Short mmCIF file of C-alpha atoms in Angstrom, two decimals:
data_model
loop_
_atom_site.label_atom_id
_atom_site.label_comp_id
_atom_site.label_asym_id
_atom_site.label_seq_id
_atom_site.Cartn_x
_atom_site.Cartn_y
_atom_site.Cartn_z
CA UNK A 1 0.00 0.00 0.00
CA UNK A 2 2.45 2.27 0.91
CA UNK A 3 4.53 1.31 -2.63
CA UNK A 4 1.45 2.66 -4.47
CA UNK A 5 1.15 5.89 -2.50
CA UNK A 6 4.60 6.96 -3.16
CA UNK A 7 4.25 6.10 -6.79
CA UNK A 8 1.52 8.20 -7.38
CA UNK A 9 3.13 11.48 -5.00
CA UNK A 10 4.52 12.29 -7.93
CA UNK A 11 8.45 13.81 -6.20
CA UNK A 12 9.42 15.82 -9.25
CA UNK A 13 12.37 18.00 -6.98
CA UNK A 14 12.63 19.18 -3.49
CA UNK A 15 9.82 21.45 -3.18
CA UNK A 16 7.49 19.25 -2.95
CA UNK A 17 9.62 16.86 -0.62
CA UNK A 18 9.49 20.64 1.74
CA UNK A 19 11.89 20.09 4.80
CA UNK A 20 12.31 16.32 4.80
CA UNK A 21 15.35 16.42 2.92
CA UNK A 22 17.24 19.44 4.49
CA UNK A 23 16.28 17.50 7.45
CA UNK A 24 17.86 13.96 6.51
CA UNK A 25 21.31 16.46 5.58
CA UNK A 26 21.23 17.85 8.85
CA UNK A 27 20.46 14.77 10.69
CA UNK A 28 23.06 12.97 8.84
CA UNK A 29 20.36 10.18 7.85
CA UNK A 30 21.73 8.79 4.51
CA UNK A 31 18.84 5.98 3.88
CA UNK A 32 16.37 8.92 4.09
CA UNK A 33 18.38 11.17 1.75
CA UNK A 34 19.09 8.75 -0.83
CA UNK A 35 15.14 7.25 -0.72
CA UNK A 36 14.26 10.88 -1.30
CA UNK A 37 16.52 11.64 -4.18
CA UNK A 38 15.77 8.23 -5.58
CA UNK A 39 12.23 9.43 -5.71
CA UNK A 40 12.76 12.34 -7.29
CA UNK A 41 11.76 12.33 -11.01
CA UNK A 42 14.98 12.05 -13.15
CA UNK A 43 13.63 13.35 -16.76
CA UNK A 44 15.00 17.01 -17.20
CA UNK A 45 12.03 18.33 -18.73
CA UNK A 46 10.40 17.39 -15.70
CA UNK A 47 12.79 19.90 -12.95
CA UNK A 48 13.14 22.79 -15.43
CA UNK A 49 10.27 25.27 -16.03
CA UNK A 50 9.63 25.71 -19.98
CA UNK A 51 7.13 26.99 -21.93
CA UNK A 52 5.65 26.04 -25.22
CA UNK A 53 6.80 28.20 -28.03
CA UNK A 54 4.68 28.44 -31.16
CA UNK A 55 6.85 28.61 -34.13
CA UNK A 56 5.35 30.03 -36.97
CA UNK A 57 5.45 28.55 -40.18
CA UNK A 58 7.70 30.43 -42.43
CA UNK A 59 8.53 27.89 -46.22
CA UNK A 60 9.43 29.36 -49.08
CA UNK A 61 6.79 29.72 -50.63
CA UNK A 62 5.22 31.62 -47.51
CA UNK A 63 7.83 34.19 -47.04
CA UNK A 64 8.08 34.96 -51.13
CA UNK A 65 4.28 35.71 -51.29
CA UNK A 66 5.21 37.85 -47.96
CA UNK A 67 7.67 40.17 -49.61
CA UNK A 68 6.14 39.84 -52.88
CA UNK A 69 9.29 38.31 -55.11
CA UNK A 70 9.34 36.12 -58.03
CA UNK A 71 9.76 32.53 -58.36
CA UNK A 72 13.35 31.21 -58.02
CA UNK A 73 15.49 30.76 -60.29
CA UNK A 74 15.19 27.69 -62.13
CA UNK A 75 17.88 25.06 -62.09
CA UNK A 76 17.21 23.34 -65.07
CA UNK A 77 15.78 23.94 -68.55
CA UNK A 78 12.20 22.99 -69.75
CA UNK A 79 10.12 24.01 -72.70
CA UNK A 80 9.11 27.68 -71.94
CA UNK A 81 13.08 28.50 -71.06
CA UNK A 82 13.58 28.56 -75.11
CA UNK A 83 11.18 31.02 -75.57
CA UNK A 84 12.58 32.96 -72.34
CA UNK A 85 15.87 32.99 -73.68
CA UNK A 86 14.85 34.11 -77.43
CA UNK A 87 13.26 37.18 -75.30
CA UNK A 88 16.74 38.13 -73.64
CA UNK A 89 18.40 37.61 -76.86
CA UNK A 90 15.72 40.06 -78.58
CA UNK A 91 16.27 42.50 -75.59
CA UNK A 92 20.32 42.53 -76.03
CA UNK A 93 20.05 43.02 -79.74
CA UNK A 94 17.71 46.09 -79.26
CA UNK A 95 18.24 47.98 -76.21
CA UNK A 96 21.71 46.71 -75.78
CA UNK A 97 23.42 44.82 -72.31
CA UNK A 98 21.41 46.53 -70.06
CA UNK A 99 18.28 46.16 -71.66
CA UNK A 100 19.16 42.05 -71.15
CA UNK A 101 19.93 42.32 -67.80
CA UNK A 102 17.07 43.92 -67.19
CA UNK A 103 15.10 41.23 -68.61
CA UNK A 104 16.79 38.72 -66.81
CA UNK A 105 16.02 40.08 -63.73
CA UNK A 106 12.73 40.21 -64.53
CA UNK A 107 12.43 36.65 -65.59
CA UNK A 108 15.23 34.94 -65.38
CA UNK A 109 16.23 32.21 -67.14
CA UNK A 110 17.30 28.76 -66.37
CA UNK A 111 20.70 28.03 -64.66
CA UNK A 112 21.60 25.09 -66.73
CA UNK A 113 19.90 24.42 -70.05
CA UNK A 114 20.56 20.17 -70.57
CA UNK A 115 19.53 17.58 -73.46
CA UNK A 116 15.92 17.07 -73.45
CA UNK A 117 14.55 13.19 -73.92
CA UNK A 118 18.18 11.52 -72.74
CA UNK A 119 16.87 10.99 -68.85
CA UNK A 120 19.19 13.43 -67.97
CA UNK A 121 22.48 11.67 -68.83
CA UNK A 122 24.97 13.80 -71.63
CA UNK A 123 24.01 13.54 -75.38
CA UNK A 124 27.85 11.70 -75.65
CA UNK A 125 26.67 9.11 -72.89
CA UNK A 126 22.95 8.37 -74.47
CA UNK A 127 23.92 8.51 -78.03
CA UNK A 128 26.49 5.64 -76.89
CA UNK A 129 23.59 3.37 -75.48
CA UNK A 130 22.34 0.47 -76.95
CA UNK A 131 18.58 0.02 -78.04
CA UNK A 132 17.97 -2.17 -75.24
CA UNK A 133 19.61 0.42 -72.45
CA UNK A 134 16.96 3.30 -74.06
CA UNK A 135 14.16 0.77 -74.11
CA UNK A 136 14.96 0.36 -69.81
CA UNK A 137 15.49 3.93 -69.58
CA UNK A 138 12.03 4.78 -71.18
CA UNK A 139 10.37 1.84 -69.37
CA UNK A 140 8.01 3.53 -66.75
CA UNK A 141 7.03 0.16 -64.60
CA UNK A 142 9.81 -2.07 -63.43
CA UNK A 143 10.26 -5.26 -65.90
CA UNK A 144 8.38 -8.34 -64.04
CA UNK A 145 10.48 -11.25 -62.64
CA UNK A 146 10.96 -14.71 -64.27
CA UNK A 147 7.98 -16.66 -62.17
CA UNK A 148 9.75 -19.29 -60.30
CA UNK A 149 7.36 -21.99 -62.56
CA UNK A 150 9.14 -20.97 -66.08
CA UNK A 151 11.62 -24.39 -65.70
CA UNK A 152 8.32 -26.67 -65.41
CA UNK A 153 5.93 -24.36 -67.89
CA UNK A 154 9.13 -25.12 -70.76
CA UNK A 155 8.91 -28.55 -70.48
CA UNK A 156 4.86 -28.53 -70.33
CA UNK A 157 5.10 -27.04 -73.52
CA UNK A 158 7.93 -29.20 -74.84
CA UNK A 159 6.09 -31.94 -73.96
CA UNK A 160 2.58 -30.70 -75.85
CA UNK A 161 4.59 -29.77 -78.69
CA UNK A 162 5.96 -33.50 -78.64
CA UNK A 163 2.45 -34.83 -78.56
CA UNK A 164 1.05 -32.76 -81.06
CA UNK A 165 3.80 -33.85 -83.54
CA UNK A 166 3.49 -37.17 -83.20
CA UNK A 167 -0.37 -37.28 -83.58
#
């Protein structure tokens, strides 16, 4: 009974414990001291006082619609970076360099502009491939395993084909 009611006192540090354990120090009673500390809870979070702090959500996306800026900077090339690009070009040949830099601050254009329809190896590396290698690379779905019944579904057939000949 006693077990169960010291369980549930809940001894997170010595305030709660009040003058039992500067007692057990000054009455040199070790067993007391030590059951007391024992008692006390031992999680950190538990003896130090800390409150909750809400952390707002800031992404990307939340702090440029905040500030009002553009999109990135994209990394990589895609359809509408050609047409980007032919618009900086137009800018440089009319209103000169700072007429394109203008524009590219505007909208910038890609970073790096790579081969399209080579799953994004070099043109040197694809162009090397063999017909088979590009027929894997353009495969969406993984290829399906050999079923474990192919040895006994050959000779099935072999057999059939036997039976068929000789009839």
């Amino acid at each position: 009974m006693q077990v169960h009611t010291l369980d549930k006192a809940g001894l997170i540090n010595e305030i709660k414990v009040g003058t039992g354990i500067n007692q057990a120090v000054h009455q040199s009673r070790r067993a007391d001291f030590s059951l007391l500390l024992a008692m006390f809870s031992n999680d950190v979070r538990d003896n130090t006082p800390a409150e909750k702090v809400e952390t707002p959500v800031t992404t990307d996306q939340v702090l440029r619609r905040r500030f009002q800026l553009q999109e990135p900077q994209s990394l990589r090339n895609d359809q509408s970076s050609y047409a980007i690009s032919s618009e900086h070009a137009r800018q440089f040949h009319d209103g000169g360099l700072s007429s394109a830099k203008l524009s590219h601050y505007l909208t910038p254009d890609p970073l790096t502009y790579m081969p399209e329809d080579t799953f994004d190896l070099p043109e040197e590396i694809y162009s090397n491939l063999s017909g088979h290698d590009r027929r894997h690379l353009a495969e969406k779905t993984p290829p399906t395993l050999i079923p474990a019944t192919l040895y006994q579904e050959l000779v099935d057939a072999n057999r059939h084909d036997q039976i068929r000949a000789q009839a």
